[in-house]
XYZ file of C-alpha atoms in Angstrom:
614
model
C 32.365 -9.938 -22.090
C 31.000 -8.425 -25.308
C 32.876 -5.032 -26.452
C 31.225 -1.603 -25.691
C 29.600 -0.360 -29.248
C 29.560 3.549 -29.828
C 26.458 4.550 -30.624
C 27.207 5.474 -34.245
C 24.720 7.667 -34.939
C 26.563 10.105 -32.662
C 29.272 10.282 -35.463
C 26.924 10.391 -37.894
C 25.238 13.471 -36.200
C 29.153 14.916 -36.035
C 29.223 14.880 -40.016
C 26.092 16.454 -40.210
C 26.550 18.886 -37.541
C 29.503 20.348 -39.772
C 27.638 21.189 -42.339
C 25.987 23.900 -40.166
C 29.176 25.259 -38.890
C 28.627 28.858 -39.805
C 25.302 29.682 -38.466
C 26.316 31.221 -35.273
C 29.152 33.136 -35.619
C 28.629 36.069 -33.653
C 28.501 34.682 -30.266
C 32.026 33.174 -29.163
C 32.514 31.062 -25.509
C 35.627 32.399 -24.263
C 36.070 29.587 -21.812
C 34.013 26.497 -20.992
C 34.320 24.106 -17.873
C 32.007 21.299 -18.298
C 31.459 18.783 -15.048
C 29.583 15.408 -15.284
C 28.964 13.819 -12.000
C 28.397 10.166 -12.172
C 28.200 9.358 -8.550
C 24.911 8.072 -8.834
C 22.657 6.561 -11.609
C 21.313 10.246 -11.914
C 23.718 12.100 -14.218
C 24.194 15.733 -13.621
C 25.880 17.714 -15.476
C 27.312 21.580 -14.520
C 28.729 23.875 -17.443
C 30.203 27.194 -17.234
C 30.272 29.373 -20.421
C 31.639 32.579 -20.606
C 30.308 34.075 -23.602
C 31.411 36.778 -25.483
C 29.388 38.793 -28.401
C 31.447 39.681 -30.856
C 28.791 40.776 -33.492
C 27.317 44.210 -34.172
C 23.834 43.337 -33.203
C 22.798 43.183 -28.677
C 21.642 39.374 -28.644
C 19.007 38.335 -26.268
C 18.689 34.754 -26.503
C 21.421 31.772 -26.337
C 20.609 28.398 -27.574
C 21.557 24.794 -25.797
C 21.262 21.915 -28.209
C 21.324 18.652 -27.031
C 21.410 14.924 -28.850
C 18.616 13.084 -29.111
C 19.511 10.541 -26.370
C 19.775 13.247 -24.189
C 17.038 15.405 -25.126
C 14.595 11.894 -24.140
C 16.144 11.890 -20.789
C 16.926 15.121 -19.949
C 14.800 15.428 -16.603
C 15.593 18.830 -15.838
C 17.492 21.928 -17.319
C 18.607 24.995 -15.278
C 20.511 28.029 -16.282
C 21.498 30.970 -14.094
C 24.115 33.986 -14.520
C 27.240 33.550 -12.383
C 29.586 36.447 -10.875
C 32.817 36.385 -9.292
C 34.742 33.197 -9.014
C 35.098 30.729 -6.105
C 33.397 31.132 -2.903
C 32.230 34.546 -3.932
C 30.297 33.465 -6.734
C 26.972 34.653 -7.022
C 23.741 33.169 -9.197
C 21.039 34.950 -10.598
C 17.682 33.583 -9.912
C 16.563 30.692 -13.202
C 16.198 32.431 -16.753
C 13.270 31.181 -18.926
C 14.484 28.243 -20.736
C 12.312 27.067 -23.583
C 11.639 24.477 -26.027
C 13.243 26.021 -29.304
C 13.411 25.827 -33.513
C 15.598 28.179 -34.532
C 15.941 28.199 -38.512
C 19.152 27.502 -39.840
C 20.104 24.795 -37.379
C 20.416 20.521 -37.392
C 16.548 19.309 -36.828
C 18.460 16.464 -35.212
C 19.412 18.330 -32.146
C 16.634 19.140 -29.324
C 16.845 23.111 -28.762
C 16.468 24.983 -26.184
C 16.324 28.822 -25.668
C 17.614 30.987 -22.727
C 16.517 34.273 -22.148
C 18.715 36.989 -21.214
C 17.398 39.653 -18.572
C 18.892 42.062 -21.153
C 20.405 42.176 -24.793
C 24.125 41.232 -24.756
C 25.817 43.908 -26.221
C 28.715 43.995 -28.616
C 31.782 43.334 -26.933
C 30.586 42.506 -23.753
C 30.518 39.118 -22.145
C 28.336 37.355 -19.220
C 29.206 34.145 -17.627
C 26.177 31.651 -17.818
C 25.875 27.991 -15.386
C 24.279 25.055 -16.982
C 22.921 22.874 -14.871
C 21.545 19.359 -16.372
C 19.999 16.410 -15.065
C 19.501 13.091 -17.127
C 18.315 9.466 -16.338
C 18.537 6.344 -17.758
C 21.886 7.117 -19.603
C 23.665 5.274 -18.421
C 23.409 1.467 -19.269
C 24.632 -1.515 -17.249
C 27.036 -3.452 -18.904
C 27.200 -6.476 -18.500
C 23.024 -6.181 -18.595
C 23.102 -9.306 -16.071
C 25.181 -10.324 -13.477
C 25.993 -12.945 -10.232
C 25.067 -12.260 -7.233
C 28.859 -11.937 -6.388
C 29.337 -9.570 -9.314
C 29.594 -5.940 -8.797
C 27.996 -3.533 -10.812
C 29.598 -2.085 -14.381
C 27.851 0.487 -16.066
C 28.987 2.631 -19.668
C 28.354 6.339 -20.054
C 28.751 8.055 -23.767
C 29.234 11.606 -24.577
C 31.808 13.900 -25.875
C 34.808 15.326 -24.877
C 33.828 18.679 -26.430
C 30.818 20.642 -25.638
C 28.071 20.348 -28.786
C 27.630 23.960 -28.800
C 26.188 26.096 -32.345
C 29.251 28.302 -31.113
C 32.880 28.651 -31.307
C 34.768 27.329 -28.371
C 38.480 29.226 -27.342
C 39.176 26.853 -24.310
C 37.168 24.172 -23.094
C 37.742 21.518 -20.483
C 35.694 18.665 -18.834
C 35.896 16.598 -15.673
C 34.351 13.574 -14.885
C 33.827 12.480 -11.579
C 32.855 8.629 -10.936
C 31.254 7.023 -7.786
C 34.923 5.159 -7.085
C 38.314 5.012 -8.608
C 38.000 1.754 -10.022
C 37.450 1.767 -13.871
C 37.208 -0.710 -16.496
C 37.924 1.123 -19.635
C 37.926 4.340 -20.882
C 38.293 6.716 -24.210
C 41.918 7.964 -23.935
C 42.908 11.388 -25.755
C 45.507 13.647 -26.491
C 45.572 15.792 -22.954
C 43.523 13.204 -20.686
C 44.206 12.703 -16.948
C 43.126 9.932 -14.811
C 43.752 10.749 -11.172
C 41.598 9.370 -8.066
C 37.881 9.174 -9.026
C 38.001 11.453 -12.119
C 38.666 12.222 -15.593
C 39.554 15.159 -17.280
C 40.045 15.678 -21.041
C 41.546 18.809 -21.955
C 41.586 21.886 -22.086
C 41.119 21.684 -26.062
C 41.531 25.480 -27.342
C 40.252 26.777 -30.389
C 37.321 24.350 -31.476
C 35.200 25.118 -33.501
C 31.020 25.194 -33.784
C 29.633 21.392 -33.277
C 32.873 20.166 -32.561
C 32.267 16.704 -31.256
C 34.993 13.871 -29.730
C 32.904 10.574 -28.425
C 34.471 9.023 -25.433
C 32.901 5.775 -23.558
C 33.887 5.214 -20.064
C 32.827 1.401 -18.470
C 33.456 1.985 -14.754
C 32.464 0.402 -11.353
C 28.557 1.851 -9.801
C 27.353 -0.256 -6.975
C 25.012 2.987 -6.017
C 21.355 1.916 -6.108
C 19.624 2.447 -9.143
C 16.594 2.739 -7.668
C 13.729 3.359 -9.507
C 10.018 4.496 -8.638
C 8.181 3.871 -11.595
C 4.881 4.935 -9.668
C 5.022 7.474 -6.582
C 1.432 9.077 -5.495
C 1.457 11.328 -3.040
C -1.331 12.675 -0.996
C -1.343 15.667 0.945
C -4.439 16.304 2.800
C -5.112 19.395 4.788
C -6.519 19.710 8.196
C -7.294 23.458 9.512
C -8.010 21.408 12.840
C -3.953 22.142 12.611
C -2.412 18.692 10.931
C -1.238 18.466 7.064
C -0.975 14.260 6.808
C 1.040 13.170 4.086
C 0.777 9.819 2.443
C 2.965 8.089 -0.630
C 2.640 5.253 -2.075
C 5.605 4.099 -3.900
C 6.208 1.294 -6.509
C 10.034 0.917 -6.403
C 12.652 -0.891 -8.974
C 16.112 -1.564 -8.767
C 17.109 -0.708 -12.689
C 20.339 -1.924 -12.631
C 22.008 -4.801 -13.926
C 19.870 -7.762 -13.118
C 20.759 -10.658 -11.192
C 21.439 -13.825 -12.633
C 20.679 -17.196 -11.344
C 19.542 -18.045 -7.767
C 20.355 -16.188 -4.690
C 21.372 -17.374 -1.219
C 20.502 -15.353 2.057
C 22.907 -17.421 3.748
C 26.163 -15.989 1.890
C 24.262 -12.352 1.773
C 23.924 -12.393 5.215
C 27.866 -13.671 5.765
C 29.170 -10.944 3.480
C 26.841 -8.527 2.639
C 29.083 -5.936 0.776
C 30.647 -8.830 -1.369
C 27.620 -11.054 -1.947
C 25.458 -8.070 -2.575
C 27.575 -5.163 -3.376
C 25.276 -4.419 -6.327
C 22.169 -4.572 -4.122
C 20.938 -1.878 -2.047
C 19.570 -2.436 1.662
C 18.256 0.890 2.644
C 16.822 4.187 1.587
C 17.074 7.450 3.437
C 13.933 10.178 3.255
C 14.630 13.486 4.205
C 11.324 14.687 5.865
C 10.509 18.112 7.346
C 11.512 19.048 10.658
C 8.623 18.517 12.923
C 7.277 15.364 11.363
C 5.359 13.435 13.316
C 2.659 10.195 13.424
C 5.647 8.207 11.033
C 5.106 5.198 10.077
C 6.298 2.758 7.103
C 4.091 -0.414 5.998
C 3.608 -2.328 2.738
C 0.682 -4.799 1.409
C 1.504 -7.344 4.120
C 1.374 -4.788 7.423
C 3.777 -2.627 9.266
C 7.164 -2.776 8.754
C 9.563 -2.944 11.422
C 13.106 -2.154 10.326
C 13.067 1.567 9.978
C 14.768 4.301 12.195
C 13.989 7.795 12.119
C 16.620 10.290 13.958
C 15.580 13.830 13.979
C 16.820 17.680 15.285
C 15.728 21.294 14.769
C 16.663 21.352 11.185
C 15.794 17.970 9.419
C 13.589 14.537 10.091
C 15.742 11.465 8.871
C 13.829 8.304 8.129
C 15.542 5.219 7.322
C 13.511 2.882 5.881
C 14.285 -0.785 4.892
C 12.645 -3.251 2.359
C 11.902 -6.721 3.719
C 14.163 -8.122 1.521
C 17.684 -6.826 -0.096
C 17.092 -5.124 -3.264
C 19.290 -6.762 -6.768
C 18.533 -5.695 -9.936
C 14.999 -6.410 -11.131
C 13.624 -6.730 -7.866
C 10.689 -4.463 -7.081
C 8.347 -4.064 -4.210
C 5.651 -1.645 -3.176
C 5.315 0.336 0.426
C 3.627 3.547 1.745
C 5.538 5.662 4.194
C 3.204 8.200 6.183
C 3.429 11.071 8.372
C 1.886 14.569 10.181
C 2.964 17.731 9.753
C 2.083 20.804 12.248
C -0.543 23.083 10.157
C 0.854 26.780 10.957
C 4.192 25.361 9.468
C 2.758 24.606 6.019
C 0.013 27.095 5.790
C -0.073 30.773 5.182
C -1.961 33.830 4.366
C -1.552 35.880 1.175
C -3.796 38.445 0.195
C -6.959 37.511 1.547
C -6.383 33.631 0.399
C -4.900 30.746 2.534
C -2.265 29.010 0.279
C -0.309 25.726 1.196
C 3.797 25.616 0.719
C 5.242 22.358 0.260
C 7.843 21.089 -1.454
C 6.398 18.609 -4.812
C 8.976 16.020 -5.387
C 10.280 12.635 -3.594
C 11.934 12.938 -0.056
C 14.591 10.420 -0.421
C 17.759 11.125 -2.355
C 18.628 10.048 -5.674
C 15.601 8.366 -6.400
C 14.527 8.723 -10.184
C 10.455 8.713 -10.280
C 9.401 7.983 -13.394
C 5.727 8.673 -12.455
C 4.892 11.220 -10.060
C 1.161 12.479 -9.078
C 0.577 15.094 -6.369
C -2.897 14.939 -5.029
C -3.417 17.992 -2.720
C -7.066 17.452 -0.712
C -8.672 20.704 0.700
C -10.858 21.267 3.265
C -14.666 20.601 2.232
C -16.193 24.115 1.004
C -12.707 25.761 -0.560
C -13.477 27.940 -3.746
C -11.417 30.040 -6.082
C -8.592 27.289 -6.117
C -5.175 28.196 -7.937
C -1.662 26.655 -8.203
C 1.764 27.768 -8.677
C 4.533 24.846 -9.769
C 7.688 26.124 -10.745
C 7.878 23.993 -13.423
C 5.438 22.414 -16.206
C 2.823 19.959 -14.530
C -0.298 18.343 -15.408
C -2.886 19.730 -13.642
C -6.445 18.128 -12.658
C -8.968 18.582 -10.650
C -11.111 15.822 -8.711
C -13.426 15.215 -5.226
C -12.568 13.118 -2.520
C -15.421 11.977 -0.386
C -14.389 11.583 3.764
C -16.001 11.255 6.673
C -18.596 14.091 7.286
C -18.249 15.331 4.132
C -21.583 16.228 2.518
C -20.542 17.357 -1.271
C -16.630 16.203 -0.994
C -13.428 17.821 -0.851
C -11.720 19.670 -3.900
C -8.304 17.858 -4.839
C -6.266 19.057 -7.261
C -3.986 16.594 -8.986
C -0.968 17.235 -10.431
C 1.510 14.932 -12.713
C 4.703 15.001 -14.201
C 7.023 12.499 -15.634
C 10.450 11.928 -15.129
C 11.247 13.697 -11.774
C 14.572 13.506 -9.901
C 15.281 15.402 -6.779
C 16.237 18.937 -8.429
C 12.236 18.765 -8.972
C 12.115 18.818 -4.881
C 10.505 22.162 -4.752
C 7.735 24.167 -3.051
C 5.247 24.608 -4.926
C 1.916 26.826 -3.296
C -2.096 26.227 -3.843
C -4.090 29.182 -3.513
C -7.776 28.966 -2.036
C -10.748 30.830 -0.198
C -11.880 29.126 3.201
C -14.357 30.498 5.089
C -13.718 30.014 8.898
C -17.574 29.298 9.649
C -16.936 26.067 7.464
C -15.082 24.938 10.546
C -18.042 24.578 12.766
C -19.791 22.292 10.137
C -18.662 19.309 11.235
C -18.438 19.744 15.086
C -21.987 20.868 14.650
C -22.901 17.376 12.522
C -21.504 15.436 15.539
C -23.501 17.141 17.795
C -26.794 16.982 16.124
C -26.261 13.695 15.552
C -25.588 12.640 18.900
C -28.544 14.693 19.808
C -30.753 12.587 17.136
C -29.222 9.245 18.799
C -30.367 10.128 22.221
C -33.780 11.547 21.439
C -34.350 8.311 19.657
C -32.998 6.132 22.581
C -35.539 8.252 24.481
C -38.429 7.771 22.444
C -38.095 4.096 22.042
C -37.875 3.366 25.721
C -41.429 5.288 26.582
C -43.018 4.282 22.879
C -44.954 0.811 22.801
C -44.087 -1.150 19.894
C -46.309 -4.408 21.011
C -48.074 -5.700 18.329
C -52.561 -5.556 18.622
C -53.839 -8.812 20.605
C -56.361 -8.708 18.156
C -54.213 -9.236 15.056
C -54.206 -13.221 13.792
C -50.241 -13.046 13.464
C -49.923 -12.033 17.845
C -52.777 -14.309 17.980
C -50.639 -17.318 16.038
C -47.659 -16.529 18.196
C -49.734 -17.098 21.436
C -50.759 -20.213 19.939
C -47.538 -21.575 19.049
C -46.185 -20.346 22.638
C -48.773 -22.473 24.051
C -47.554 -25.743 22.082
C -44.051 -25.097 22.297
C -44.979 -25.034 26.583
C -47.046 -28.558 26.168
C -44.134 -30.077 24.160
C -41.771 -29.148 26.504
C -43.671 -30.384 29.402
C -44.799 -33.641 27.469
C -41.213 -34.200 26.708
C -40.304 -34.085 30.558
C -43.389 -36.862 30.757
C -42.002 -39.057 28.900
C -38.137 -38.471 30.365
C -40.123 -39.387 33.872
C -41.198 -42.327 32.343
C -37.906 -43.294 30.988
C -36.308 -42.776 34.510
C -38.888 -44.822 36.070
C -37.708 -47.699 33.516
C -34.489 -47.204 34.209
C -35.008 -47.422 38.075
C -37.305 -50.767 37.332
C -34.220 -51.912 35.757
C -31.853 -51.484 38.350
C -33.998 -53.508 40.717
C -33.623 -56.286 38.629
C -30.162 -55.727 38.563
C -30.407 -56.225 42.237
C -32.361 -59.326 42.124
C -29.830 -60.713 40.256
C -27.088 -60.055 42.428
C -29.164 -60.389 46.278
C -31.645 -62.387 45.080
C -34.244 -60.562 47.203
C -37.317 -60.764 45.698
C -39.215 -58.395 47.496
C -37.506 -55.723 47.143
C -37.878 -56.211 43.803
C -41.955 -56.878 43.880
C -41.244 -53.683 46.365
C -39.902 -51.457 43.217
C -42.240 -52.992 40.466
C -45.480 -51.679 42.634
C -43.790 -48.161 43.119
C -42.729 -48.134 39.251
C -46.514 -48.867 38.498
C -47.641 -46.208 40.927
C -45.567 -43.484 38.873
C -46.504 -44.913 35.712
C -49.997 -44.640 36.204
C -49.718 -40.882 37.575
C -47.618 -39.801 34.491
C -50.512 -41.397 32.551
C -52.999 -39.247 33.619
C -50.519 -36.087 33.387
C -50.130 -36.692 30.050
C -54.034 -37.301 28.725
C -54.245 -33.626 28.991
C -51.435 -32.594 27.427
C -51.785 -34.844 24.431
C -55.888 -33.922 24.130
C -54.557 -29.973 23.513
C -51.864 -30.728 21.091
C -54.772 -32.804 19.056
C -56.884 -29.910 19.054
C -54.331 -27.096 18.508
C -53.609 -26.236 14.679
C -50.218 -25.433 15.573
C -49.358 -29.026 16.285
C -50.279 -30.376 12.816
C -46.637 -31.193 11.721
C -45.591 -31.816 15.309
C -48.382 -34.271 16.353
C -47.734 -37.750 14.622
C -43.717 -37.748 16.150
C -46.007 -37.479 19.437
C -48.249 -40.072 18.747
C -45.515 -41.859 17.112
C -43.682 -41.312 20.522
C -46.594 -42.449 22.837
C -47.158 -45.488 21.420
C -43.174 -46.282 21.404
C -43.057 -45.838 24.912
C -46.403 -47.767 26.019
C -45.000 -50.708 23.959
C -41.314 -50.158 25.890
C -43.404 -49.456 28.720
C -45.162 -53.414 28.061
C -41.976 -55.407 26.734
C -40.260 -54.072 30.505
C -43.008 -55.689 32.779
C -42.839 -58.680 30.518
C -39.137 -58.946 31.430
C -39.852 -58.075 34.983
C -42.408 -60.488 35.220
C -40.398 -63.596 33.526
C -37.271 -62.460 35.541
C -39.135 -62.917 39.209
C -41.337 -65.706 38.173
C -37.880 -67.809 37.624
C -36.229 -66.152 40.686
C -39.205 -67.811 42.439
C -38.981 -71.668 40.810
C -35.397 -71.725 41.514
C -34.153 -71.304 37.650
C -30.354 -70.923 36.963
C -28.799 -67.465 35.819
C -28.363 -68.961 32.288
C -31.580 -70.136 32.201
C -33.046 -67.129 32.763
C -31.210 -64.970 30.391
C -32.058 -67.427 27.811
C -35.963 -66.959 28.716
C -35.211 -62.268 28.378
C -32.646 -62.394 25.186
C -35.023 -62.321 22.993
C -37.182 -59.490 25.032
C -34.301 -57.390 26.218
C -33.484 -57.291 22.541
C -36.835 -55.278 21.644
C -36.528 -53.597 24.707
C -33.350 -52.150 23.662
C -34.477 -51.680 20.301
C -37.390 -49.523 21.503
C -35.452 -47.622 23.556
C -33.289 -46.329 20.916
C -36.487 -45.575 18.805
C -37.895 -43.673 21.881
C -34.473 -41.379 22.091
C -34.145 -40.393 18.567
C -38.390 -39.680 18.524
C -37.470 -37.319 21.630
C -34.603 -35.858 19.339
C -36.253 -34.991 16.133
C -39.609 -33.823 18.256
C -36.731 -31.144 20.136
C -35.300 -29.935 17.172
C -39.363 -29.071 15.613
């Protein structure tokens, strides 16, 4: 494995930092206990400075600098006053913290400037807690790994607090996800004991003082990632809020290297996967209900949702375990009762909901917030207690006539310190409510009174008109086809039976009965002649029957000649019944006949085919 490198620009910055070392020299911190939790792939990072003013001038502003690959990652900064120690401590609500370029100081450090609720005074002291969240700091090392590997990441900071001011005592603890670590930056007065490192205290240090330290230790916490989250919270005053996100999740840790097996991930799951992660946890509000989890594919089965009077737990599970690299894309959805969610304020309904991700130590680095209102809501505001990107757009729904205001809000970089209510403001009018009940029943009213006119209206087109004069026509052929095809079926059958009582001869020999069937077959013939004259006299005279009439013509004449060939066969059959011939002889006299017969018959079947399908 390669050797951590120090990111030398950090010492470079400690040179240069020096040179400013008498800028601030009014404001002294007394005491400093700095706390960096890496228990997850979200840093956090707690400081408590007890500052002192030892200048002649009240000071009402304190300044937090921070390196640059910090300042890019910082994802969310918090300061408060503290009082008392221990379990009596008390916080102050958040001071203003802002962007800052105070002259005098490095340009390479990111400033930031806290407000005091009043000057500091000289001599007097106050006790501030800095609260910082970072992501992607922390860098997996090695950057690829087996599927058998666990997870080693590096952190880099310093052991001493990069402060404009003059530090008395200062210590700093590190806490780390498990007591197993590769390497770390040993000091004078460090202590490694269970899952943490301390460094100090250090007394007397003075402005910019800065000590890197590396520390390459064991994470197999998910790193997971949701480099695209949009949520959707539409609002019902039918009494529902539905909630709908759509996540894009990564697993930005150290990515896994060559093939992986199910088969040893299912045997030993927390050795041939300890670097993947298998579930995620949402914490959703208390009455949550209609919950369901489902990605491009369909619904997704393996989730479990547990739930009490204070909390909704749902546990949701990707289809496949999650290594390094992986991605995959899901929506989780789910109702919320209205009158817990929705309030009045001063003549205004306003919506409180919290903005950020449910589930736990997920960074987003992508977040959008679409709130949808209620069709006809005016004089829209908003209220985020942080900076956001703020849009507005129109959704168009069912029964919506002009569309529904939805205001869009984005922000970058959000971790679950950004999990906060956040209100919109707006003017409903309650007779909006009736505008859609009232749709659906004048529409349903339009759909039966036009069921009822159509029943008792006459839409028959004028007996007059050459198009219902055309379709009578073509009626009428289509009824003489059909009945001219039967004709010539009748005919057909009649062959057949003539057939069959040669079929007889030939095994009785009684030629009779034969003679018998040949003057009934004629009989029928002759009848189904003069059935068809008629028939075949309109279809000649009807316009209708232009394309139609030379397949019937075509079809007549097939049959008579059928109809001739089969009494020429009769006739040759009983004539050599009657001298006595042999079977062979006879069959020798009809090959040559039955051939055509057979041929014709085929020619008859597909004519009665293609005349069907006209």
């Amino acid at each position: 494995m390669k050797p951590i490198r120090l990111d030398l620009s950090l010492l470079f910055l400690f040179g240069f930092f020096l040179c400013f070392s008498s800028v601030c020299s009014d404001l002294v911190i007394s005491k400093l206990d700095r706390r960096i939790d890496l228990s997850s792939h979200i840093v956090r990072t707690t400081t408590s400075l007890k500052i002192e003013n030892n200048g002649v001038d009240g000071v009402s502003e304190i300044l937090l600098p921070f390196p640059e690959h910090q300042a890019k990652n910082l994802a969310f900064l918090s300061v408060m006053i503290s009082e008392g120690k221990g379990k009596t401590k008390e916080f102050s609500d958040s001071l203003p913290v802002d962007v800052a370029n105070p002259v005098g100081m490095p340009p390479a450090l990111t400033w930031y400037s806290v407000t005091l609720p009043k000057e500091l005074g000289k001599g007097r002291s106050l006790t501030l807690e800095v609260k910082a969240v970072f992501t992607h700091i922390l860098r997996p090392f090695p950057e690829k790994i087996t599927q058998a590997d666990v997870q080693l990441v590096a952190f880099q900071d310093s052991a001493y607090y990069l402060s404009p001011y003059a530090v008395k005592v200062q210590s700093l603890t590190v806490k780390l996800p498990e007591p197993k670590v590769e390497s770390y930056t040993k000091l004078e007065k460090t202590k490694f004991s269970g899952s943490e490192i301390k460094y100090g205290p250090y007394e007397d240090l003075p402005q910019f003082s800065y000590s890197p330290i590396v520390i390459h230790y064991v994470s197999n916490k998910p790193f997971a990632v949701a480099q695209e989250l949009v949520r959707e919270i539409e609002i019902s005053h039918w009494g529902n809020v539905q909630v709908t996100e759509n996540y894009n999740l990564v697993h930005a840790g150290a990515e896994i290297a060559g093939e992986f097996s199910r088969l040893d991930y299912q045997a030993r799951p927390h050795v041939r996967g300890a670097s993947a992660f298998r579930n995620l946890v949402a914490n959703l509000p208390p009455r949550a209900h209609s919950i369901y989890y489902r990605d491009e594919i369909g619904n997704i089965s393996t989730s479990n949702v547990w739930s009490d009077s204070a909390q909704t737990l749902l546990e949701i599970e990707p289809r496949y375990p999650m290594f390094g690299g992986w991605r995959t894309s899901f929506t989780i959805g789910y109702g919320l009762p209205l009158k817990d969610f929705l309030f009045w304020s001063e003549g205004k309904r306003y919506l409180d909901i919290t903005f950020g991700c449910p589930m736990s130590d997920v960074v987003i680095e992508n977040l959008t917030v679409k709130v949808v209102l209620p069709e006809g809501s005016k004089d829209i505001s908003v209220s985020v207690p942080f900076p956001v990107k703020q849009s507005q757009e129109t959704k168009i729904s069912h029964l919506d006539m002009v569309g529904r205001p939805v205001i869009v809000l984005q922000k970058t970089n959000v971790v679950p310190e950004h999990n906060q209510y956040f209100q919109v403001y707006y003017r409903f009018s309650n007779l909006s409510l009736l505008r859609e009940p009232l749709m659906l029943i004048f529409g349903f009213f339009l759909f039966f009174f036009a069921c009822v006119v159509y029943t008792h209206a006459d839409f028959t087109i004028s007996k007059s008109s050459p198009s219902y004069l055309a379709k009578l026509q073509w009626d009428e052929v289509q009824t003489a086809i059909q009945q001219f095809e039967s004709i010539i079926n009748r005919c057909l059958t009649v062959h057949d039976k003539l057939e069959a009582s040669l079929r007889d001869l030939s095994r009785n020999g009684d030629v009779q009965a034969c003679k018998a069937a040949r003057k009934a077959a004629d009989s029928l013939l002759k009848e189904l002649s003069k059935e068809l004259k008629p028939l075949l006299s309109f279809l000649q005279s009807s316009p209708q029957a232009v394309q139609i009439m030379p397949k019937v013509e075509e079809l007549v004449s097939k049959e008579r000649e059928l109809q001739e060939k089969l009494m020429l066969k009769y006739s040759t059959v009983v004539d050599s019944y009657e001298k006595k011939s042999s079977g062979r002889d006879i069959e020798n006299r009809v090959a040559a006949v039955q051939q055509k017969i057979t041929l014709l018959r085929q020619e008859v079947d597909d004519l009665l085919e293609v005349i069907d399908e006209i």
